[in-house]
Amino acid sequence: MSRTFYITTAIDYVNGKPHLGHAYEKIGADVIARWRRLMGDDVYYLTGTDEHGSKVEKTAEKAGLGPQEYVDSLVPAFKSAWSGLNISYDRFIRTTDADHAQTAMKLLELIRDRGYLSEQKYEGWYCDGCEAFKTDKDLVDSKCPDHPTLDPRWIEETNLFFKLSEFQDQLLAHYDAHPEFVSPGFRRNEVLSLIRGGLMDVSISRSRESVGWGISIPFRPDSVLYVWFEALINYLTGAGFGHDSDLYEQRWPAVHILGKDVTRFHCVLWPAMLMAAGLPLPDRIFAHGWVLTGGEKMSKSSGVGVEPVAMAERYGADPVRFYLVTQVPWGKDGEFTWERFETTYTAFLANGIGNLLSRSVSMAIKYFDGGVPSGPTETRLRDLCEEVVAESTAAFDALRITEGSAAAWRIVRECNEQIQARAPWAMAKDESQREALASFLYGLLESLRIAAALLSPVMPTKCAALQDALGCSDDRHRQGAELLSWGGLIAGSPLSKPAPLFPRLDQLLAE
Ligand code: MSP
């Protein structure tokens, strides 16, 4: 049996409801998961929530709830956001799940038995916002630059340490041997300079007195696992490590998708933990940028008013997915504004692909008795589609989803331009052009079919509606070359005038 394409996202802290920044990552990973399924892979997509640690513990306390009660009350908001946005995950993991505690202990014991734990005294700063230890040089005016409203806490504890410092050379060797390990390339370079700058051992236990909410360490009473060390292990839990070795063999290693703010943990600490345990490293790690609002990272507080669930209810999930994938370049940062969102909807969706579908189908029905016309091959559009399929496939395969979608979009743009340039309504008046008109209209419909297939990972619902309108619902069961090769649309298949794919905004919002 072939290996599973195992894809994961970072798991979100449950100290508030999910915002558009969280949604961005889950959508991006979903596009990749759907793309791989389209290519015929067996895919397993893991996402979930990071529920332990002092940040969650404190927020629960403020809400007057016990931590378990508090996280239980918030998790449904994450699940319903992801279902509203059509995220096709296979498991929603919670770090309070029983199998996770089991896997975490198994990994910890392996690392201990291989000699990579030690007891050391820790003295230093801790930022609850990052859930991370900080050195003096990490702080600016005594504050963590990412959490300027919080006061870092001074901590003095004798803790269990992970000997991260011993992995510098091995990590560098791995990066050297696997240039694709971390992308985009500029993130890889940042991580490399971090590793070259030297690594310090990491405290991986916390006393119950300072943080009560975490997974207990059986061989160290009164201690819980440091939340980052524990949370990273969720990727192994999802693969079945420690409780189902067949599954684990099938799934591991993973492709990890996460934000640029958490690369230090994923690209340095995590691979070192796996090396310490003697396990294979992830296949690839992709660090995306941030959804910004007013130039700042969208967050719990700045995200108020752009709740993903409300947006999906109002506009449909696909326009939200489309905006984030095409307008916030995957790997870089991008701004969200309502104005830009609505302009994108109108220009690309209502007037772009929606109008193209309605014009092409209407003309085929009107001029060719309601069926897909047949004629000699329309080489211009066929050549474009073949070029785009190759380009889009290469980009999606390399996890570059914005580029993959932009390539597919060239088909939509070119078809609309060709309609203007060739004026099929004029061709229809000239009997000598009948064959040319049939070829052109077949070419438009076939190009749309291919564009819909390529864009279906981004807009699964609307592209399925498009396939229905073209009379090729079977495409939903096709994969790879069979789906993406020119000529899939059968001449003579009946067409019927579809409802507007993307109603105009004034109509949509009046409903
Ligand atoms: N719990 C840790 C991750 C542990 S993974 C083993 C965490 N949680 S988080 O809730 O703060 O962030 C979760 C993910 O959402 C991260 O990858 C983070 O980069 C991403 N985003 C949070 N806000 C974001 C934006 N405004 N834009 C894009 N993604 C950002 O870190």
XYZ file of C-alpha atoms and ligand atoms in Angstrom:
542
model
C 0.000 0.000 0.000
C 1.324 3.465 -0.856
C 2.317 5.868 1.898
C -0.268 8.311 3.235
C 0.139 12.007 2.494
C -0.008 13.115 6.110
C -0.542 16.862 6.520
C -0.835 18.828 9.751
C -1.508 22.400 10.867
C -0.339 24.108 14.037
C -2.846 23.490 16.812
C -4.523 26.634 18.103
C -4.521 27.868 21.666
C -8.027 27.839 23.015
C -7.922 31.159 24.792
C -10.585 32.681 22.561
C -12.588 31.927 19.451
C -10.781 31.272 16.152
C -10.106 34.311 13.967
C -9.324 34.789 10.290
C -5.582 34.237 10.899
C -6.282 30.772 12.292
C -8.693 30.144 9.418
C -6.043 31.119 6.852
C -3.751 28.299 7.931
C -6.502 25.685 8.074
C -7.733 26.718 4.615
C -4.217 26.655 3.150
C -3.584 23.163 4.474
C -7.037 22.132 3.271
C -6.237 23.270 -0.258
C -3.096 21.126 -0.207
C -4.989 18.145 1.277
C -7.711 18.422 -1.366
C -5.141 18.816 -4.109
C -3.370 15.615 -3.042
C -6.674 13.748 -2.952
C -7.342 14.980 -6.462
C -3.969 13.570 -7.473
C -5.045 10.198 -6.093
C -3.140 10.164 -2.803
C -4.424 8.660 0.377
C -4.533 11.808 2.541
C -4.747 12.218 6.292
C -5.259 15.792 7.476
C -4.734 16.595 11.141
C -5.710 19.821 12.884
C -6.845 20.635 16.407
C -6.314 22.592 19.589
C -3.472 23.189 22.032
C -5.188 23.126 25.389
C -2.574 23.042 28.146
C -0.226 25.664 29.582
C -0.359 28.829 31.579
C -2.012 30.965 28.887
C -5.111 28.749 28.801
C -5.009 28.227 32.549
C -5.048 31.968 33.185
C -7.797 32.721 30.687
C -9.941 29.999 32.248
C -9.343 31.438 35.676
C -10.453 34.866 34.481
C -13.592 33.300 33.044
C -14.249 31.690 36.443
C -14.016 28.169 35.034
C -11.801 25.161 35.589
C -9.363 24.670 32.683
C -10.998 21.499 31.360
C -14.443 23.048 31.575
C -13.137 26.149 29.830
C -11.495 24.349 26.907
C -14.530 22.089 26.510
C -16.690 25.186 26.185
C -14.520 26.687 23.427
C -13.618 23.718 21.245
C -17.064 23.602 19.558
C -16.396 27.122 18.192
C -13.277 25.819 16.418
C -15.029 22.765 15.062
C -17.979 24.739 13.763
C -15.694 27.361 12.187
C -13.806 24.643 10.322
C -16.974 22.929 9.215
C -18.434 26.276 8.063
C -15.295 26.832 5.990
C -15.394 23.304 4.559
C -12.119 22.162 6.108
C -11.807 18.475 5.238
C -9.752 17.359 8.236
C -9.628 13.689 9.159
C -9.020 14.214 12.836
C -9.473 17.137 15.174
C -6.894 16.437 17.847
C -7.103 17.935 21.315
C -4.024 17.827 23.507
C -6.342 16.734 26.312
C -7.153 13.545 24.323
C -6.117 10.370 26.142
C -3.983 8.948 23.294
C -1.961 12.175 23.194
C -0.854 11.824 26.828
C 0.196 8.272 26.017
C 2.229 9.266 22.932
C 3.802 12.238 24.739
C 5.045 9.996 27.549
C 6.292 7.384 25.133
C 8.376 9.981 23.282
C 9.645 11.562 26.477
C 10.766 8.178 27.797
C 12.529 7.372 24.539
C 14.399 10.669 24.687
C 15.264 10.082 28.347
C 16.441 6.509 27.723
C 18.690 7.682 24.896
C 20.357 10.126 27.279
C 19.042 13.486 26.126
C 17.419 14.718 29.334
C 19.128 16.262 32.314
C 18.163 18.074 35.458
C 19.156 21.740 35.544
C 18.263 24.855 37.404
C 16.407 27.397 35.292
C 16.490 31.056 36.107
C 15.049 33.476 33.649
C 12.094 35.125 31.994
C 8.949 33.458 30.740
C 6.391 35.060 28.420
C 2.901 33.634 28.930
C 1.827 35.018 25.562
C 4.428 32.975 23.648
C 4.509 30.198 26.233
C 8.258 30.506 25.896
C 11.382 31.176 27.919
C 13.122 34.421 27.041
C 16.634 35.718 27.420
C 17.407 39.365 28.210
C 18.234 39.953 24.578
C 14.799 38.695 23.497
C 13.137 41.468 25.514
C 12.732 45.091 24.470
C 12.301 47.561 27.366
C 11.750 44.512 29.599
C 8.789 43.343 27.488
C 8.317 40.601 24.923
C 8.022 42.445 21.580
C 5.188 40.123 20.491
C 3.224 40.651 23.716
C 3.954 44.201 24.891
C 0.915 44.285 27.179
C 2.154 41.339 29.272
C 4.893 41.405 31.891
C 7.355 38.531 31.463
C 7.632 36.517 34.677
C 10.919 35.706 36.411
C 11.123 31.967 37.029
C 13.529 29.994 39.195
C 12.942 26.278 39.028
C 14.876 23.062 38.905
C 13.526 21.435 35.799
C 14.027 18.661 33.363
C 15.997 19.930 30.385
C 16.189 18.662 26.840
C 19.762 18.751 25.527
C 18.982 20.785 22.438
C 22.536 22.158 22.400
C 23.818 18.748 21.293
C 21.906 18.865 18.005
C 23.375 21.864 16.249
C 25.613 19.878 13.880
C 23.033 17.203 13.123
C 20.431 19.833 12.357
C 22.766 21.716 10.058
C 23.662 18.477 8.284
C 19.994 17.675 7.786
C 19.258 21.123 6.378
C 22.214 20.766 4.086
C 21.136 17.367 2.791
C 17.472 18.373 2.393
C 17.197 21.810 0.776
C 13.391 21.425 0.585
C 13.004 20.667 4.295
C 11.799 24.173 5.158
C 10.188 26.568 2.729
C 9.901 29.315 1.590
C 13.662 29.622 1.137
C 13.948 32.908 3.032
C 12.416 31.260 6.124
C 14.872 28.401 5.768
C 17.699 30.932 5.833
C 16.321 32.593 8.970
C 16.148 29.236 10.730
C 19.656 28.318 9.583
C 21.127 31.482 11.044
C 19.308 30.767 14.289
C 20.856 27.297 14.442
C 24.280 28.604 13.480
C 23.987 31.179 16.276
C 24.101 28.286 18.811
C 21.414 26.378 20.657
C 20.709 26.270 24.365
C 19.183 23.392 26.288
C 15.438 23.812 26.842
C 13.534 23.411 30.057
C 10.770 20.923 29.320
C 9.080 20.481 32.664
C 7.232 22.978 34.818
C 6.490 22.593 38.483
C 2.830 22.046 39.275
C 3.028 25.058 41.551
C 3.756 27.406 38.652
C 1.670 25.695 35.964
C -0.954 23.253 37.120
C -2.528 22.577 33.741
C -0.541 20.060 31.745
C 0.363 16.415 31.249
C 1.940 14.881 34.369
C 5.366 13.328 34.110
C 5.164 9.933 35.850
C 8.880 9.734 36.667
C 8.940 13.272 38.042
C 6.181 13.858 40.553
C 4.767 17.377 40.853
C 5.843 18.312 37.350
C 3.991 18.745 34.097
C 5.407 18.802 30.566
C 6.263 22.218 29.137
C 3.416 23.052 26.783
C 5.430 23.526 23.572
C 7.386 20.315 24.032
C 4.109 18.513 24.606
C 2.093 20.216 21.871
C 4.588 19.393 19.108
C 4.138 15.727 19.901
C 0.517 15.938 18.717
C 1.842 15.305 15.211
C 3.079 11.881 16.301
C -0.129 11.185 18.221
C -2.101 11.844 15.046
C 0.146 9.415 13.178
C -0.622 6.678 15.704
C 2.850 6.629 17.285
C 2.861 4.708 20.537
C -0.494 3.065 20.019
C -0.765 1.764 16.446
C 2.524 0.925 14.794
C 0.995 -0.084 11.428
C -0.743 3.254 11.143
C 2.407 5.047 12.177
C 4.471 3.262 9.498
C 1.849 4.259 6.957
C 1.545 7.920 7.947
C 4.812 9.188 9.324
C 6.589 11.451 8.370
C 4.327 14.456 7.926
C 4.140 17.688 5.982
C 3.738 20.480 8.533
C 1.960 23.775 7.791
C 2.400 26.575 10.336
C 2.883 30.301 10.755
C 6.153 32.220 10.577
C 5.922 33.040 14.298
C 6.329 29.405 15.326
C 9.184 28.288 13.066
C 11.697 28.261 15.923
C 9.735 25.487 17.617
C 8.909 23.526 14.470
C 12.144 23.864 12.539
C 14.654 23.604 15.404
C 13.225 22.092 18.583
C 10.895 19.558 16.918
C 13.427 18.022 14.511
C 15.923 17.821 17.385
C 13.355 16.033 19.569
C 12.779 13.514 16.788
C 16.519 13.046 16.290
C 16.903 12.487 20.023
C 14.217 9.807 19.882
C 15.752 8.233 16.762
C 12.661 8.905 14.637
C 12.444 10.171 11.051
C 12.098 13.920 10.562
C 9.112 15.570 8.865
C 9.137 15.486 5.089
C 8.571 19.197 4.637
C 7.723 22.226 6.727
C 5.983 25.209 5.152
C 5.819 28.501 7.065
C 3.080 30.845 5.893
C 2.877 34.538 6.719
C 0.202 36.486 8.517
C -3.209 37.848 7.708
C -2.868 41.483 8.657
C -5.435 44.053 9.570
C -4.337 47.689 9.590
C -0.772 46.463 9.030
C -0.775 44.343 12.217
C -1.094 40.596 12.722
C -4.750 39.710 12.998
C -5.409 38.496 16.523
C -8.171 37.701 18.981
C -8.761 41.398 19.650
C -8.104 42.856 16.191
C -10.084 40.025 14.584
C -13.357 41.154 16.119
C -15.846 41.875 13.347
C -14.254 39.466 10.864
C -15.387 36.182 12.395
C -14.789 33.373 9.910
C -18.128 31.679 10.650
C -20.167 34.846 10.145
C -18.276 35.574 6.920
C -18.894 32.079 5.567
C -22.586 32.359 6.445
C -22.887 35.690 4.715
C -20.816 35.158 1.571
C -20.387 31.374 1.464
C -17.209 29.541 2.410
C -15.692 29.601 -1.090
C -15.321 33.387 -1.481
C -13.581 33.523 1.916
C -11.283 30.669 0.911
C -10.644 32.267 -2.475
C -9.789 35.647 -0.971
C -7.341 34.221 1.543
C -5.588 31.925 -0.926
C -5.279 34.432 -3.762
C -4.955 37.775 -1.965
C -2.775 36.839 1.019
C 0.219 35.316 -0.815
C 1.015 31.946 0.754
C 4.411 32.352 2.407
C 4.152 36.139 2.805
C 1.853 38.521 4.684
C -1.303 40.065 3.252
C -3.900 42.520 4.381
C -7.580 41.808 4.942
C -9.989 44.682 4.394
C -13.699 44.463 3.709
C -13.282 46.715 0.734
C -10.688 44.457 -0.853
C -12.726 41.405 -0.028
C -15.782 42.781 -1.793
C -13.777 44.055 -4.758
C -12.205 40.615 -5.149
C -15.619 38.977 -4.955
C -17.027 41.190 -7.661
C -14.062 41.302 -10.024
C -12.901 37.690 -9.854
C -15.933 35.702 -8.840
C -19.145 37.432 -9.937
C -17.738 39.129 -13.067
C -14.874 36.717 -13.679
C -15.623 33.040 -13.419
C -19.369 33.366 -12.714
C -19.991 35.476 -15.787
C -17.786 33.263 -17.938
C -19.825 30.207 -17.021
C -23.141 31.878 -17.606
C -22.103 33.375 -20.970
C -20.477 30.201 -22.289
C -23.354 27.908 -21.328
C -26.014 30.352 -22.571
C -24.328 30.645 -25.960
C -23.900 26.877 -26.324
C -27.569 26.358 -25.467
C -28.716 29.118 -27.788
C -26.574 28.287 -30.813
C -26.283 24.489 -30.500
C -29.652 23.215 -29.273
C -28.789 22.902 -25.625
C -25.822 20.553 -25.943
C -22.028 20.727 -25.830
C -21.037 21.542 -29.448
C -18.372 19.630 -31.312
C -15.861 20.892 -33.853
C -12.154 20.730 -34.673
C -9.852 21.253 -31.710
C -9.587 24.829 -30.522
C -5.800 24.798 -30.311
C -5.234 28.170 -28.709
C -7.243 27.376 -25.581
C -6.048 23.758 -25.536
C -2.396 24.867 -25.580
C -3.045 27.365 -22.832
C -4.792 24.740 -20.686
C -1.931 22.280 -21.138
C 0.585 24.920 -20.133
C -1.509 25.968 -17.137
C -2.074 22.390 -15.945
C 1.690 21.809 -15.898
C 2.382 25.101 -14.127
C -0.437 24.809 -11.635
C 0.399 21.179 -10.836
C 4.049 22.016 -10.193
C 3.059 24.878 -7.880
C 0.446 22.926 -5.901
C 2.851 19.980 -5.592
C 5.443 22.344 -4.139
C 2.813 23.629 -1.617
C 2.736 27.026 -3.378
C -1.029 27.346 -3.407
C -1.287 31.027 -4.335
C 0.766 30.396 -7.458
C -1.162 27.234 -8.274
C -4.445 29.152 -8.154
C -3.046 32.134 -10.041
C -1.926 29.837 -12.861
C -5.412 28.299 -13.047
C -6.884 31.771 -13.117
C -5.093 32.498 -16.392
C -7.634 30.184 -18.047
C -10.572 32.236 -16.778
C -8.951 35.496 -17.822
C -7.958 34.272 -21.257
C -11.429 32.815 -21.955
C -13.090 36.117 -21.047
C -10.628 38.006 -23.225
C -11.173 35.624 -26.118
C -14.943 36.085 -25.896
C -14.464 39.840 -26.224
C -11.939 39.481 -29.033
C -13.742 36.856 -31.105
C -17.342 38.021 -30.518
C -19.086 34.634 -30.836
C -22.456 36.419 -31.130
C -21.231 37.864 -34.432
C -19.871 34.477 -35.562
C -23.351 33.036 -34.911
C -24.803 35.273 -37.560
C -22.478 33.912 -40.242
C -23.265 30.339 -41.366
C -19.737 29.904 -42.798
C -18.378 30.305 -39.259
C -20.547 27.600 -37.733
C -17.718 25.091 -37.341
C -15.376 27.718 -35.928
C -18.058 28.784 -33.479
C -18.623 25.185 -32.364
C -14.882 24.719 -31.766
C -14.615 27.967 -29.889
C -17.584 27.249 -27.629
C -16.380 23.698 -26.986
C -13.000 25.233 -26.163
C -14.538 27.658 -23.677
C -16.549 24.975 -21.891
C -13.640 22.546 -21.812
C -11.287 25.242 -20.518
C -13.801 26.018 -17.790
C -13.985 22.329 -16.898
C -10.210 22.236 -16.471
C -10.157 25.520 -14.532
C -12.882 24.143 -12.228
C -10.845 20.998 -11.593
C -7.705 23.007 -10.771
C -9.596 25.430 -8.554
C -11.708 22.808 -6.803
C -9.265 22.510 -3.861
C -9.745 26.240 -3.255
C -13.498 26.469 -3.944
C -14.869 22.936 -3.546
C -18.574 23.830 -3.466
C -18.647 26.305 -6.335
C -16.416 24.181 -8.546
C -18.740 21.206 -7.963
C -21.661 23.442 -9.034
C -19.652 24.436 -12.091
C -19.044 20.790 -12.957
C -22.791 20.135 -12.643
C -23.583 23.072 -14.913
C -21.206 21.701 -17.549
C -22.826 18.278 -17.291
C -19.590 16.675 -16.057
C -20.420 15.833 -12.451
C -18.353 12.682 -13.032
C -15.276 14.876 -12.760
C -15.758 14.791 -9.037
C -14.706 11.149 -9.068
C -11.841 11.589 -11.504
C -8.237 12.158 -10.540
C -4.896 13.203 -11.981
C -4.314 13.035 -15.737
C -7.787 11.672 -16.414
C -9.256 14.813 -14.933
C -6.809 17.374 -16.242
C -6.331 16.295 -19.862
C -7.936 18.223 -22.665
C -11.019 16.618 -24.201
C -12.853 15.389 -21.114
C -16.100 17.117 -21.995
C -18.289 14.955 -24.211
C -19.767 16.668 -27.270
C -23.535 16.424 -27.330
C -23.942 16.279 -23.510
C -26.988 18.317 -22.541
C -26.450 21.691 -20.860
C -28.906 23.667 -18.819
C -28.777 27.300 -17.839
C -27.238 27.418 -14.353
C -28.266 29.656 -11.468
C -25.681 32.449 -11.059
C -22.558 30.855 -9.603
C -21.660 34.007 -7.677
C -24.676 36.327 -7.425
C -23.905 40.032 -7.476
C -23.129 41.331 -3.988
C -26.252 43.516 -3.792
C -28.360 40.426 -4.562
C -26.389 38.107 -2.309
C -26.554 40.417 0.679
C -30.236 41.231 0.171
C -31.200 37.545 0.545
N -0.468 26.567 20.091
C 0.597 27.095 19.313
C 0.963 26.151 18.182
C 1.361 24.784 18.638
S 1.683 23.726 17.279
C 2.324 22.363 17.982
C 0.155 28.435 18.707
N -1.149 28.684 18.715
S -1.812 30.005 18.093
O -3.226 29.863 18.312
O -1.185 31.176 18.623
O -1.494 29.996 16.563
C -1.846 28.861 15.796
C -1.428 29.046 14.350
O -2.187 30.115 13.807
C 0.050 29.395 14.191
O 0.634 28.686 13.115
C 0.018 30.876 13.899
O 1.069 31.312 13.068
C -1.314 30.984 13.150
N -1.821 32.359 13.207
C -2.324 33.027 14.274
N -2.614 34.314 13.886
C -2.290 34.460 12.572
C -2.533 35.463 11.612
N -3.009 36.654 11.917
N -2.285 35.155 10.321
C -1.911 33.887 9.918
N -1.677 32.934 10.803
C -1.551 33.275 12.152
O 1.028 29.156 18.249
